[in-house]
JSON list of C-alpha atoms in Angstrom, two decimals:
[
{"chain": "J", "resi": 1, "resn": "MET", "atom": "CA", "xyz": [-0.14, -0.07, 0.16]},
{"chain": "J", "resi": 2, "resn": "GLU", "atom": "CA", "xyz": [1.50, 3.45, -0.70]},
{"chain": "J", "resi": 3, "resn": "GLU", "atom": "CA", "xyz": [2.10, 5.61, 2.22]},
{"chain": "J", "resi": 4, "resn": "ILE", "atom": "CA", "xyz": [-0.11, 8.28, 2.88]},
{"chain": "J", "resi": 5, "resn": "ASN", "atom": "CA", "xyz": [1.63, 11.88, 1.85]},
{"chain": "J", "resi": 6, "resn": "LEU", "atom": "CA", "xyz": [0.02, 14.00, 5.40]},
{"chain": "J", "resi": 7, "resn": "TRP", "atom": "CA", "xyz": [1.85, 17.11, 3.88]},
{"chain": "J", "resi": 8, "resn": "GLU", "atom": "CA", "xyz": [-0.82, 16.74, 0.84]},
{"chain": "J", "resi": 9, "resn": "GLU", "atom": "CA", "xyz": [-3.43, 15.65, 3.07]},
{"chain": "J", "resi": 10, "resn": "ILE", "atom": "CA", "xyz": [-3.54, 18.44, 5.01]},
{"chain": "J", "resi": 11, "resn": "SER", "atom": "CA", "xyz": [-3.07, 20.69, 2.31]},
{"chain": "J", "resi": 12, "resn": "CYS", "atom": "CA", "xyz": [-6.06, 19.73, 0.57]},
{"chain": "J", "resi": 13, "resn": "GLY", "atom": "CA", "xyz": [-8.21, 20.36, 3.60]},
{"chain": "J", "resi": 14, "resn": "ASN", "atom": "CA", "xyz": [-8.79, 16.38, 4.14]},
{"chain": "J", "resi": 15, "resn": "THR", "atom": "CA", "xyz": [-9.25, 15.64, 7.63]},
{"chain": "J", "resi": 16, "resn": "VAL", "atom": "CA", "xyz": [-6.26, 13.43, 9.22]},
{"chain": "J", "resi": 17, "resn": "LYS", "atom": "CA", "xyz": [-5.86, 11.56, 12.90]},
{"chain": "J", "resi": 18, "resn": "VAL", "atom": "CA", "xyz": [-3.57, 12.23, 15.07]},
{"chain": "J", "resi": 19, "resn": "THR", "atom": "CA", "xyz": [-1.72, 9.10, 16.01]},
{"chain": "J", "resi": 20, "resn": "GLU", "atom": "CA", "xyz": [1.07, 7.43, 17.67]},
{"chain": "J", "resi": 21, "resn": "THR", "atom": "CA", "xyz": [2.19, 6.48, 13.29]},
{"chain": "J", "resi": 22, "resn": "THR", "atom": "CA", "xyz": [1.22, 9.93, 12.02]},
{"chain": "J", "resi": 23, "resn": "CYS", "atom": "CA", "xyz": [3.17, 11.94, 14.71]},
{"chain": "J", "resi": 24, "resn": "LYS", "atom": "CA", "xyz": [5.77, 10.07, 13.33]},
{"chain": "J", "resi": 25, "resn": "TRP", "atom": "CA", "xyz": [5.67, 11.02, 9.98]},
{"chain": "J", "resi": 26, "resn": "THR", "atom": "CA", "xyz": [8.41, 13.01, 7.65]},
{"chain": "J", "resi": 27, "resn": "ASP", "atom": "CA", "xyz": [8.57, 12.81, 4.01]},
{"chain": "J", "resi": 28, "resn": "TYR", "atom": "CA", "xyz": [11.44, 12.96, 2.03]},
{"chain": "J", "resi": 29, "resn": "ASN", "atom": "CA", "xyz": [12.13, 16.74, 2.48]},
{"chain": "J", "resi": 30, "resn": "GLY", "atom": "CA", "xyz": [11.99, 16.05, 6.21]},
{"chain": "J", "resi": 31, "resn": "ARG", "atom": "CA", "xyz": [8.67, 17.63, 7.17]},
{"chain": "J", "resi": 32, "resn": "THR", "atom": "CA", "xyz": [5.99, 16.58, 10.00]},
{"chain": "J", "resi": 33, "resn": "ILE", "atom": "CA", "xyz": [2.42, 16.59, 10.50]},
{"chain": "J", "resi": 34, "resn": "LEU", "atom": "CA", "xyz": [3.20, 19.38, 12.34]},
{"chain": "J", "resi": 35, "resn": "MET", "atom": "CA", "xyz": [4.91, 21.38, 9.83]},
{"chain": "J", "resi": 36, "resn": "ALA", "atom": "CA", "xyz": [1.96, 20.61, 7.48]},
{"chain": "J", "resi": 37, "resn": "ALA", "atom": "CA", "xyz": [-0.51, 21.80, 10.34]},
{"chain": "J", "resi": 38, "resn": "CYS", "atom": "CA", "xyz": [1.41, 25.09, 10.90]},
{"chain": "J", "resi": 39, "resn": "HIS", "atom": "CA", "xyz": [1.59, 25.93, 7.23]},
{"chain": "J", "resi": 40, "resn": "ASN", "atom": "CA", "xyz": [-2.00, 25.38, 6.31]},
{"chain": "J", "resi": 41, "resn": "GLY", "atom": "CA", "xyz": [-2.85, 27.62, 9.41]},
{"chain": "J", "resi": 42, "resn": "LYS", "atom": "CA", "xyz": [-4.61, 24.18, 10.99]},
{"chain": "J", "resi": 43, "resn": "LEU", "atom": "CA", "xyz": [-4.94, 25.55, 14.83]},
{"chain": "J", "resi": 44, "resn": "ASP", "atom": "CA", "xyz": [-7.15, 22.78, 16.35]},
{"chain": "J", "resi": 45, "resn": "LEU", "atom": "CA", "xyz": [-4.71, 20.09, 14.24]},
{"chain": "J", "resi": 46, "resn": "THR", "atom": "CA", "xyz": [-1.70, 21.34, 15.28]},
{"chain": "J", "resi": 47, "resn": "GLN", "atom": "CA", "xyz": [-2.90, 21.76, 19.10]},
{"chain": "J", "resi": 48, "resn": "GLN", "atom": "CA", "xyz": [-3.83, 18.30, 18.82]},
{"chain": "J", "resi": 49, "resn": "ILE", "atom": "CA", "xyz": [-0.29, 17.23, 17.24]},
{"chain": "J", "resi": 50, "resn": "LEU", "atom": "CA", "xyz": [1.30, 19.49, 20.57]},
{"chain": "J", "resi": 51, "resn": "ASP", "atom": "CA", "xyz": [-1.17, 17.54, 22.93]},
{"chain": "J", "resi": 52, "resn": "ALA", "atom": "CA", "xyz": [0.80, 14.15, 21.80]},
{"chain": "J", "resi": 53, "resn": "ARG", "atom": "CA", "xyz": [4.05, 15.30, 22.67]},
{"chain": "J", "resi": 54, "resn": "VAL", "atom": "CA", "xyz": [5.82, 15.76, 19.04]},
{"chain": "J", "resi": 55, "resn": "ASP", "atom": "CA", "xyz": [9.17, 17.52, 19.13]},
{"chain": "J", "resi": 56, "resn": "VAL", "atom": "CA", "xyz": [8.38, 21.44, 18.08]},
{"chain": "J", "resi": 57, "resn": "ASN", "atom": "CA", "xyz": [11.84, 22.09, 17.29]},
{"chain": "J", "resi": 58, "resn": "SER", "atom": "CA", "xyz": [11.99, 19.68, 14.87]},
{"chain": "J", "resi": 59, "resn": "GLN", "atom": "CA", "xyz": [13.65, 20.75, 11.39]},
{"chain": "J", "resi": 60, "resn": "THR", "atom": "CA", "xyz": [13.73, 19.73, 7.70]},
{"chain": "J", "resi": 61, "resn": "VAL", "atom": "CA", "xyz": [16.14, 18.84, 5.85]},
{"chain": "J", "resi": 62, "resn": "ARG", "atom": "CA", "xyz": [17.02, 22.36, 5.23]},
{"chain": "J", "resi": 63, "resn": "GLY", "atom": "CA", "xyz": [16.68, 23.58, 8.89]},
{"chain": "J", "resi": 64, "resn": "ILE", "atom": "CA", "xyz": [13.09, 24.88, 8.50]},
{"chain": "J", "resi": 65, "resn": "SER", "atom": "CA", "xyz": [10.73, 24.66, 11.88]},
{"chain": "J", "resi": 66, "resn": "ALA", "atom": "CA", "xyz": [7.65, 24.82, 12.51]},
{"chain": "J", "resi": 67, "resn": "LEU", "atom": "CA", "xyz": [7.49, 27.94, 13.68]},
{"chain": "J", "resi": 68, "resn": "MET", "atom": "CA", "xyz": [9.43, 29.51, 10.24]},
{"chain": "J", "resi": 69, "resn": "TYR", "atom": "CA", "xyz": [6.26, 27.64, 8.69]},
{"chain": "J", "resi": 70, "resn": "ALA", "atom": "CA", "xyz": [3.75, 29.46, 10.69]},
{"chain": "J", "resi": 71, "resn": "VAL", "atom": "CA", "xyz": [5.61, 32.36, 10.49]},
{"chain": "J", "resi": 72, "resn": "GLU", "atom": "CA", "xyz": [5.89, 32.30, 6.79]},
{"chain": "J", "resi": 73, "resn": "CYS", "atom": "CA", "xyz": [1.92, 31.57, 6.89]},
{"chain": "J", "resi": 74, "resn": "ALA", "atom": "CA", "xyz": [1.37, 34.72, 8.98]},
{"chain": "J", "resi": 75, "resn": "GLN", "atom": "CA", "xyz": [-0.43, 32.75, 11.62]},
{"chain": "J", "resi": 76, "resn": "PRO", "atom": "CA", "xyz": [-0.11, 34.66, 14.38]},
{"chain": "J", "resi": 77, "resn": "GLU", "atom": "CA", "xyz": [-2.42, 32.06, 16.68]},
{"chain": "J", "resi": 78, "resn": "ILE", "atom": "CA", "xyz": [-0.38, 29.45, 15.62]},
{"chain": "J", "resi": 79, "resn": "VAL", "atom": "CA", "xyz": [2.66, 31.22, 16.51]},
{"chain": "J", "resi": 80, "resn": "SER", "atom": "CA", "xyz": [1.88, 32.32, 19.82]},
{"chain": "J", "resi": 81, "resn": "LEU", "atom": "CA", "xyz": [0.95, 28.48, 20.47]},
{"chain": "J", "resi": 82, "resn": "LEU", "atom": "CA", "xyz": [3.97, 27.10, 18.92]},
{"chain": "J", "resi": 83, "resn": "LEU", "atom": "CA", "xyz": [5.72, 29.20, 21.31]},
{"chain": "J", "resi": 84, "resn": "ARG", "atom": "CA", "xyz": [3.93, 28.43, 24.48]},
{"chain": "J", "resi": 85, "resn": "SER", "atom": "CA", "xyz": [4.61, 25.14, 23.69]},
{"chain": "J", "resi": 86, "resn": "GLY", "atom": "CA", "xyz": [8.17, 25.49, 23.86]},
{"chain": "J", "resi": 87, "resn": "ALA", "atom": "CA", "xyz": [9.33, 26.55, 20.10]},
{"chain": "J", "resi": 88, "resn": "ASN", "atom": "CA", "xyz": [12.81, 28.05, 20.38]},
{"chain": "J", "resi": 89, "resn": "VAL", "atom": "CA", "xyz": [12.54, 31.25, 18.78]},
{"chain": "J", "resi": 90, "resn": "ASN", "atom": "CA", "xyz": [15.94, 31.61, 17.85]},
{"chain": "J", "resi": 91, "resn": "ILE", "atom": "CA", "xyz": [16.59, 28.18, 15.62]},
{"chain": "J", "resi": 92, "resn": "LYS", "atom": "CA", "xyz": [18.29, 28.15, 12.55]},
{"chain": "J", "resi": 93, "resn": "SER", "atom": "CA", "xyz": [18.00, 26.93, 9.23]},
{"chain": "J", "resi": 94, "resn": "LYS", "atom": "CA", "xyz": [20.77, 25.81, 7.26]},
{"chain": "J", "resi": 95, "resn": "LYS", "atom": "CA", "xyz": [21.37, 29.00, 5.55]},
{"chain": "J", "resi": 96, "resn": "ASN", "atom": "CA", "xyz": [21.32, 30.69, 9.57]},
{"chain": "J", "resi": 97, "resn": "LEU", "atom": "CA", "xyz": [17.90, 31.99, 8.91]},
{"chain": "J", "resi": 98, "resn": "THR", "atom": "CA", "xyz": [15.43, 32.61, 12.05]},
{"chain": "J", "resi": 99, "resn": "SER", "atom": "CA", "xyz": [12.02, 33.10, 12.43]},
{"chain": "J", "resi": 100, "resn": "LEU", "atom": "CA", "xyz": [12.07, 36.58, 12.41]},
{"chain": "J", "resi": 101, "resn": "MET", "atom": "CA", "xyz": [14.48, 37.17, 9.37]},
{"chain": "J", "resi": 102, "resn": "CYS", "atom": "CA", "xyz": [11.17, 35.47, 8.01]},
{"chain": "J", "resi": 103, "resn": "ALA", "atom": "CA", "xyz": [8.65, 37.61, 9.88]},
{"chain": "J", "resi": 104, "resn": "ALA", "atom": "CA", "xyz": [10.88, 40.66, 8.46]},
{"chain": "J", "resi": 105, "resn": "TYR", "atom": "CA", "xyz": [10.88, 38.74, 4.73]},
{"chain": "J", "resi": 106, "resn": "PHE", "atom": "CA", "xyz": [7.48, 38.18, 4.53]},
{"chain": "J", "resi": 107, "resn": "GLY", "atom": "CA", "xyz": [6.46, 41.62, 5.56]},
{"chain": "J", "resi": 108, "resn": "THR", "atom": "CA", "xyz": [4.35, 40.56, 8.88]},
{"chain": "J", "resi": 109, "resn": "SER", "atom": "CA", "xyz": [4.93, 43.57, 11.68]},
{"chain": "J", "resi": 110, "resn": "ASP", "atom": "CA", "xyz": [2.41, 42.34, 14.22]},
{"chain": "J", "resi": 111, "resn": "LEU", "atom": "CA", "xyz": [4.67, 38.50, 14.07]},
{"chain": "J", "resi": 112, "resn": "VAL", "atom": "CA", "xyz": [8.04, 40.58, 14.03]},
{"chain": "J", "resi": 113, "resn": "ALA", "atom": "CA", "xyz": [6.45, 42.37, 17.73]},
{"chain": "J", "resi": 114, "resn": "LEU", "atom": "CA", "xyz": [5.72, 38.94, 18.77]},
{"chain": "J", "resi": 115, "resn": "LEU", "atom": "CA", "xyz": [9.20, 36.99, 18.15]},
{"chain": "J", "resi": 116, "resn": "LEU", "atom": "CA", "xyz": [10.64, 40.07, 19.62]},
{"chain": "J", "resi": 117, "resn": "ASP", "atom": "CA", "xyz": [8.51, 39.97, 22.89]},
{"chain": "J", "resi": 118, "resn": "ALA", "atom": "CA", "xyz": [9.81, 36.23, 22.98]},
{"chain": "J", "resi": 119, "resn": "LYS", "atom": "CA", "xyz": [13.04, 37.00, 23.04]},
{"chain": "J", "resi": 120, "resn": "ALA", "atom": "CA", "xyz": [14.43, 36.87, 19.59]},
{"chain": "J", "resi": 121, "resn": "ASP", "atom": "CA", "xyz": [17.32, 37.88, 18.01]},
{"chain": "J", "resi": 122, "resn": "VAL", "atom": "CA", "xyz": [16.90, 41.08, 16.96]},
{"chain": "J", "resi": 123, "resn": "ASN", "atom": "CA", "xyz": [20.81, 41.35, 15.64]},
{"chain": "J", "resi": 124, "resn": "ALA", "atom": "CA", "xyz": [21.19, 37.55, 14.51]},
{"chain": "J", "resi": 125, "resn": "ARG", "atom": "CA", "xyz": [22.56, 37.19, 10.89]},
{"chain": "J", "resi": 126, "resn": "ASP", "atom": "CA", "xyz": [22.01, 35.19, 8.26]},
{"chain": "J", "resi": 127, "resn": "LYS", "atom": "CA", "xyz": [24.78, 32.72, 6.29]},
{"chain": "J", "resi": 128, "resn": "ASP", "atom": "CA", "xyz": [25.41, 35.98, 3.85]},
{"chain": "J", "resi": 129, "resn": "ASN", "atom": "CA", "xyz": [25.60, 38.61, 7.55]},
{"chain": "J", "resi": 130, "resn": "MET", "atom": "CA", "xyz": [21.87, 39.66, 6.41]},
{"chain": "J", "resi": 131, "resn": "THR", "atom": "CA", "xyz": [20.74, 41.20, 9.36]},
{"chain": "J", "resi": 132, "resn": "VAL", "atom": "CA", "xyz": [16.66, 41.28, 10.24]},
{"chain": "J", "resi": 133, "resn": "LEU", "atom": "CA", "xyz": [16.66, 45.02, 10.01]},
{"chain": "J", "resi": 134, "resn": "MET", "atom": "CA", "xyz": [18.30, 44.61, 6.53]},
{"chain": "J", "resi": 135, "resn": "TYR", "atom": "CA", "xyz": [15.30, 41.83, 5.98]},
{"chain": "J", "resi": 136, "resn": "ALA", "atom": "CA", "xyz": [13.26, 44.66, 6.90]},
{"chain": "J", "resi": 137, "resn": "VAL", "atom": "CA", "xyz": [14.14, 47.74, 4.87]},
{"chain": "J", "resi": 138, "resn": "CYS", "atom": "CA", "xyz": [14.21, 45.42, 1.60]},
{"chain": "J", "resi": 139, "resn": "CYS", "atom": "CA", "xyz": [10.48, 43.73, 2.43]},
{"chain": "J", "resi": 140, "resn": "GLY", "atom": "CA", "xyz": [8.74, 45.44, 5.28]},
{"chain": "J", "resi": 141, "resn": "THR", "atom": "CA", "xyz": [6.75, 48.34, 6.66]},
{"chain": "J", "resi": 142, "resn": "PHE", "atom": "CA", "xyz": [7.98, 51.85, 8.05]},
{"chain": "J", "resi": 143, "resn": "ASP", "atom": "CA", "xyz": [6.30, 50.45, 11.14]},
{"chain": "J", "resi": 144, "resn": "MET", "atom": "CA", "xyz": [8.44, 47.00, 11.25]},
{"chain": "J", "resi": 145, "resn": "VAL", "atom": "CA", "xyz": [11.90, 48.95, 10.62]},
{"chain": "J", "resi": 146, "resn": "GLN", "atom": "CA", "xyz": [10.65, 51.55, 13.70]},
{"chain": "J", "resi": 147, "resn": "THR", "atom": "CA", "xyz": [9.65, 48.16, 16.12]},
{"chain": "J", "resi": 148, "resn": "LEU", "atom": "CA", "xyz": [13.61, 46.60, 15.17]},
{"chain": "J", "resi": 149, "resn": "LEU", "atom": "CA", "xyz": [15.29, 50.15, 15.63]},
{"chain": "J", "resi": 150, "resn": "ASP", "atom": "CA", "xyz": [13.31, 50.49, 19.31]},
{"chain": "J", "resi": 151, "resn": "ALA", "atom": "CA", "xyz": [14.80, 46.65, 20.17]},
{"chain": "J", "resi": 152, "resn": "LYS", "atom": "CA", "xyz": [18.40, 47.91, 19.05]},
{"chain": "J", "resi": 153, "resn": "ALA", "atom": "CA", "xyz": [18.87, 46.72, 16.22]},
{"chain": "J", "resi": 154, "resn": "ASP", "atom": "CA", "xyz": [22.36, 47.64, 14.73]},
{"chain": "J", "resi": 155, "resn": "VAL", "atom": "CA", "xyz": [22.06, 50.31, 12.07]},
{"chain": "J", "resi": 156, "resn": "ASN", "atom": "CA", "xyz": [25.37, 49.97, 10.55]},
{"chain": "J", "resi": 157, "resn": "ALA", "atom": "CA", "xyz": [25.64, 46.16, 11.17]},
{"chain": "J", "resi": 158, "resn": "ARG", "atom": "CA", "xyz": [27.44, 44.82, 7.88]},
{"chain": "J", "resi": 159, "resn": "ASP", "atom": "CA", "xyz": [26.30, 41.86, 5.09]},
{"chain": "J", "resi": 160, "resn": "VAL", "atom": "CA", "xyz": [28.93, 39.59, 3.30]},
{"chain": "J", "resi": 161, "resn": "ASP", "atom": "CA", "xyz": [29.24, 42.76, 0.83]},
{"chain": "J", "resi": 162, "resn": "ASN", "atom": "CA", "xyz": [30.15, 45.23, 3.77]},
{"chain": "J", "resi": 163, "resn": "MET", "atom": "CA", "xyz": [26.37, 46.77, 2.81]},
{"chain": "J", "resi": 164, "resn": "THR", "atom": "CA", "xyz": [24.44, 48.19, 5.82]},
{"chain": "J", "resi": 165, "resn": "ALA", "atom": "CA", "xyz": [20.93, 48.57, 5.92]},
{"chain": "J", "resi": 166, "resn": "LEU", "atom": "CA", "xyz": [20.83, 52.25, 4.62]},
{"chain": "J", "resi": 167, "resn": "MET", "atom": "CA", "xyz": [22.33, 50.60, 1.36]},
{"chain": "J", "resi": 168, "resn": "HIS", "atom": "CA", "xyz": [19.57, 48.44, 0.86]},
{"chain": "J", "resi": 169, "resn": "ALA", "atom": "CA", "xyz": [17.02, 50.49, 1.75]},
{"chain": "J", "resi": 170, "resn": "ILE", "atom": "CA", "xyz": [18.35, 53.05, -1.00]},
{"chain": "J", "resi": 171, "resn": "ARG", "atom": "CA", "xyz": [18.19, 50.13, -3.31]},
{"chain": "J", "resi": 172, "resn": "PHE", "atom": "CA", "xyz": [14.87, 49.46, -2.66]},
{"chain": "J", "resi": 173, "resn": "LYS", "atom": "CA", "xyz": [13.66, 53.41, -2.97]},
{"chain": "J", "resi": 174, "resn": "THR", "atom": "CA", "xyz": [12.19, 53.54, 0.19]},
{"chain": "J", "resi": 175, "resn": "ILE", "atom": "CA", "xyz": [12.60, 57.53, 1.22]},
{"chain": "J", "resi": 176, "resn": "ASP", "atom": "CA", "xyz": [10.48, 57.31, 4.48]},
{"chain": "J", "resi": 177, "resn": "ILE", "atom": "CA", "xyz": [12.61, 54.00, 5.82]},
{"chain": "J", "resi": 178, "resn": "VAL", "atom": "CA", "xyz": [15.82, 55.80, 4.76]},
{"chain": "J", "resi": 179, "resn": "GLN", "atom": "CA", "xyz": [15.13, 59.39, 6.81]},
{"chain": "J", "resi": 180, "resn": "MET", "atom": "CA", "xyz": [13.94, 56.96, 9.58]},
{"chain": "J", "resi": 181, "resn": "LEU", "atom": "CA", "xyz": [17.50, 54.77, 9.24]},
{"chain": "J", "resi": 182, "resn": "VAL", "atom": "CA", "xyz": [19.69, 58.39, 8.99]},
{"chain": "J", "resi": 183, "resn": "ASP", "atom": "CA", "xyz": [17.74, 60.08, 12.17]},
{"chain": "J", "resi": 184, "resn": "ALA", "atom": "CA", "xyz": [18.28, 56.73, 14.05]},
{"chain": "J", "resi": 185, "resn": "ASP", "atom": "CA", "xyz": [22.35, 57.72, 13.02]},
{"chain": "J", "resi": 186, "resn": "ALA", "atom": "CA", "xyz": [23.15, 55.03, 10.33]},
{"chain": "J", "resi": 187, "resn": "ASP", "atom": "CA", "xyz": [26.42, 55.76, 9.25]},
{"chain": "J", "resi": 188, "resn": "VAL", "atom": "CA", "xyz": [26.40, 57.74, 5.64]},
{"chain": "J", "resi": 189, "resn": "PHE", "atom": "CA", "xyz": [30.21, 57.85, 5.19]},
{"chain": "J", "resi": 190, "resn": "THR", "atom": "CA", "xyz": [30.82, 53.99, 5.29]},
{"chain": "J", "resi": 191, "resn": "GLU", "atom": "CA", "xyz": [32.12, 52.36, 2.02]},
{"chain": "J", "resi": 192, "resn": "ASP", "atom": "CA", "xyz": [30.70, 48.99, 0.97]},
{"chain": "J", "resi": 193, "resn": "LYS", "atom": "CA", "xyz": [33.30, 46.62, -0.92]},
{"chain": "J", "resi": 194, "resn": "PHE", "atom": "CA", "xyz": [32.51, 48.01, -4.02]},
{"chain": "J", "resi": 195, "resn": "ASN", "atom": "CA", "xyz": [33.83, 51.18, -2.39]},
{"chain": "J", "resi": 196, "resn": "LYS", "atom": "CA", "xyz": [30.68, 52.44, -2.59]},
{"chain": "J", "resi": 197, "resn": "THR", "atom": "CA", "xyz": [28.87, 55.06, -0.03]},
{"chain": "J", "resi": 198, "resn": "ALA", "atom": "CA", "xyz": [25.18, 54.71, 0.17]},
{"chain": "J", "resi": 199, "resn": "LEU", "atom": "CA", "xyz": [25.20, 58.74, -1.38]},
{"chain": "J", "resi": 200, "resn": "THR", "atom": "CA", "xyz": [26.75, 56.90, -4.59]},
{"chain": "J", "resi": 201, "resn": "TYR", "atom": "CA", "xyz": [23.90, 54.69, -4.44]},
{"chain": "J", "resi": 202, "resn": "ALA", "atom": "CA", "xyz": [21.31, 57.18, -3.99]},
{"chain": "J", "resi": 203, "resn": "ARG", "atom": "CA", "xyz": [23.01, 59.26, -6.84]},
{"chain": "J", "resi": 204, "resn": "ASP", "atom": "CA", "xyz": [23.54, 55.97, -9.36]},
{"chain": "J", "resi": 205, "resn": "ARG", "atom": "CA", "xyz": [19.93, 55.59, -9.11]},
{"chain": "J", "resi": 206, "resn": "GLY", "atom": "CA", "xyz": [18.55, 58.89, -9.57]},
{"chain": "J", "resi": 207, "resn": "ASN", "atom": "CA", "xyz": [16.68, 59.51, -6.43]},
{"chain": "J", "resi": 208, "resn": "THR", "atom": "CA", "xyz": [16.58, 62.76, -5.51]},
{"chain": "J", "resi": 209, "resn": "GLU", "atom": "CA", "xyz": [14.87, 63.04, -2.28]},
{"chain": "J", "resi": 210, "resn": "ILE", "atom": "CA", "xyz": [17.24, 60.61, -1.29]},
{"chain": "J", "resi": 211, "resn": "VAL", "atom": "CA", "xyz": [20.15, 62.22, -2.26]},
{"chain": "J", "resi": 212, "resn": "ARG", "atom": "CA", "xyz": [19.22, 65.16, -0.62]},
{"chain": "J", "resi": 213, "resn": "ILE", "atom": "CA", "xyz": [18.43, 63.18, 2.56]},
{"chain": "J", "resi": 214, "resn": "LEU", "atom": "CA", "xyz": [21.77, 61.87, 2.61]},
{"chain": "J", "resi": 215, "resn": "GLU", "atom": "CA", "xyz": [23.87, 65.49, 2.01]},
{"chain": "J", "resi": 216, "resn": "ASN", "atom": "CA", "xyz": [21.89, 67.22, 4.50]},
{"chain": "J", "resi": 217, "resn": "SER", "atom": "CA", "xyz": [22.80, 64.28, 7.04]},
{"chain": "J", "resi": 218, "resn": "CYS", "atom": "CA", "xyz": [26.64, 64.53, 5.87]},
{"chain": "J", "resi": 219, "resn": "LYS", "atom": "CA", "xyz": [26.95, 68.36, 5.94]},
{"chain": "J", "resi": 220, "resn": "SER", "atom": "CA", "xyz": [25.17, 68.31, 9.52]},
{"chain": "J", "resi": 221, "resn": "LEU", "atom": "CA", "xyz": [27.63, 65.46, 10.60]},
{"chain": "J", "resi": 222, "resn": "LYS", "atom": "CA", "xyz": [30.56, 67.82, 9.41]},
{"chain": "J", "resi": 223, "resn": "SER", "atom": "CA", "xyz": [29.24, 70.38, 10.75]},
{"chain": "J", "resi": 224, "resn": "ARG", "atom": "CA", "xyz": [29.08, 68.80, 14.51]},
{"chain": "J", "resi": 225, "resn": "GLN", "atom": "CA", "xyz": [32.86, 67.69, 13.95]},
{"chain": "J", "resi": 226, "resn": "LEU", "atom": "CA", "xyz": [34.07, 71.05, 13.27]},
{"chain": "J", "resi": 227, "resn": "ASN", "atom": "CA", "xyz": [32.02, 72.33, 15.98]}
]
């Protein structure tokens, strides 16, 4: 008899019984019944599975956890349930991704706040040294970036290319976020591995408003240094 793929069964909305056998099920990717329930927003099923004492911190072959699946699919109730059940908020994937990075990447501000309340590492880095703040300026919202800055995110951290969150924000032409980072003392003079500054990137992209913000910041900093 062909083995039932619980991931497909749950994704299709079919009823799945929580038994000793189903709780031990994994597919070739290492995905579990708990991950399937979280991925598909099945709160009641998730509770039943957790009541069966499964490993809440089990990971796939890529290092993805049930918490990451719940975050990726914007399931705040399930995220809260997993955290109450002992999910490791700082567990990392094979690429050093964390649940907080996932929340920032997918733009879910409420989940960012929820994970920070659970002591998520605001300055964790992935395999490319990208920080949560960098993910947020690329994919998030004004409020999310502010939340991370309030949580003491390192505004001047550098990735593998020595790029900062400010440089990433300029790439995506997010003027309000650029202003926020400058107000948070982002270094406007630092150079990346290509010998470019934030101002260089702004000029290259022809964004006059961002150029104005950065030039004013440079003038203000130089004036303070002279005094």
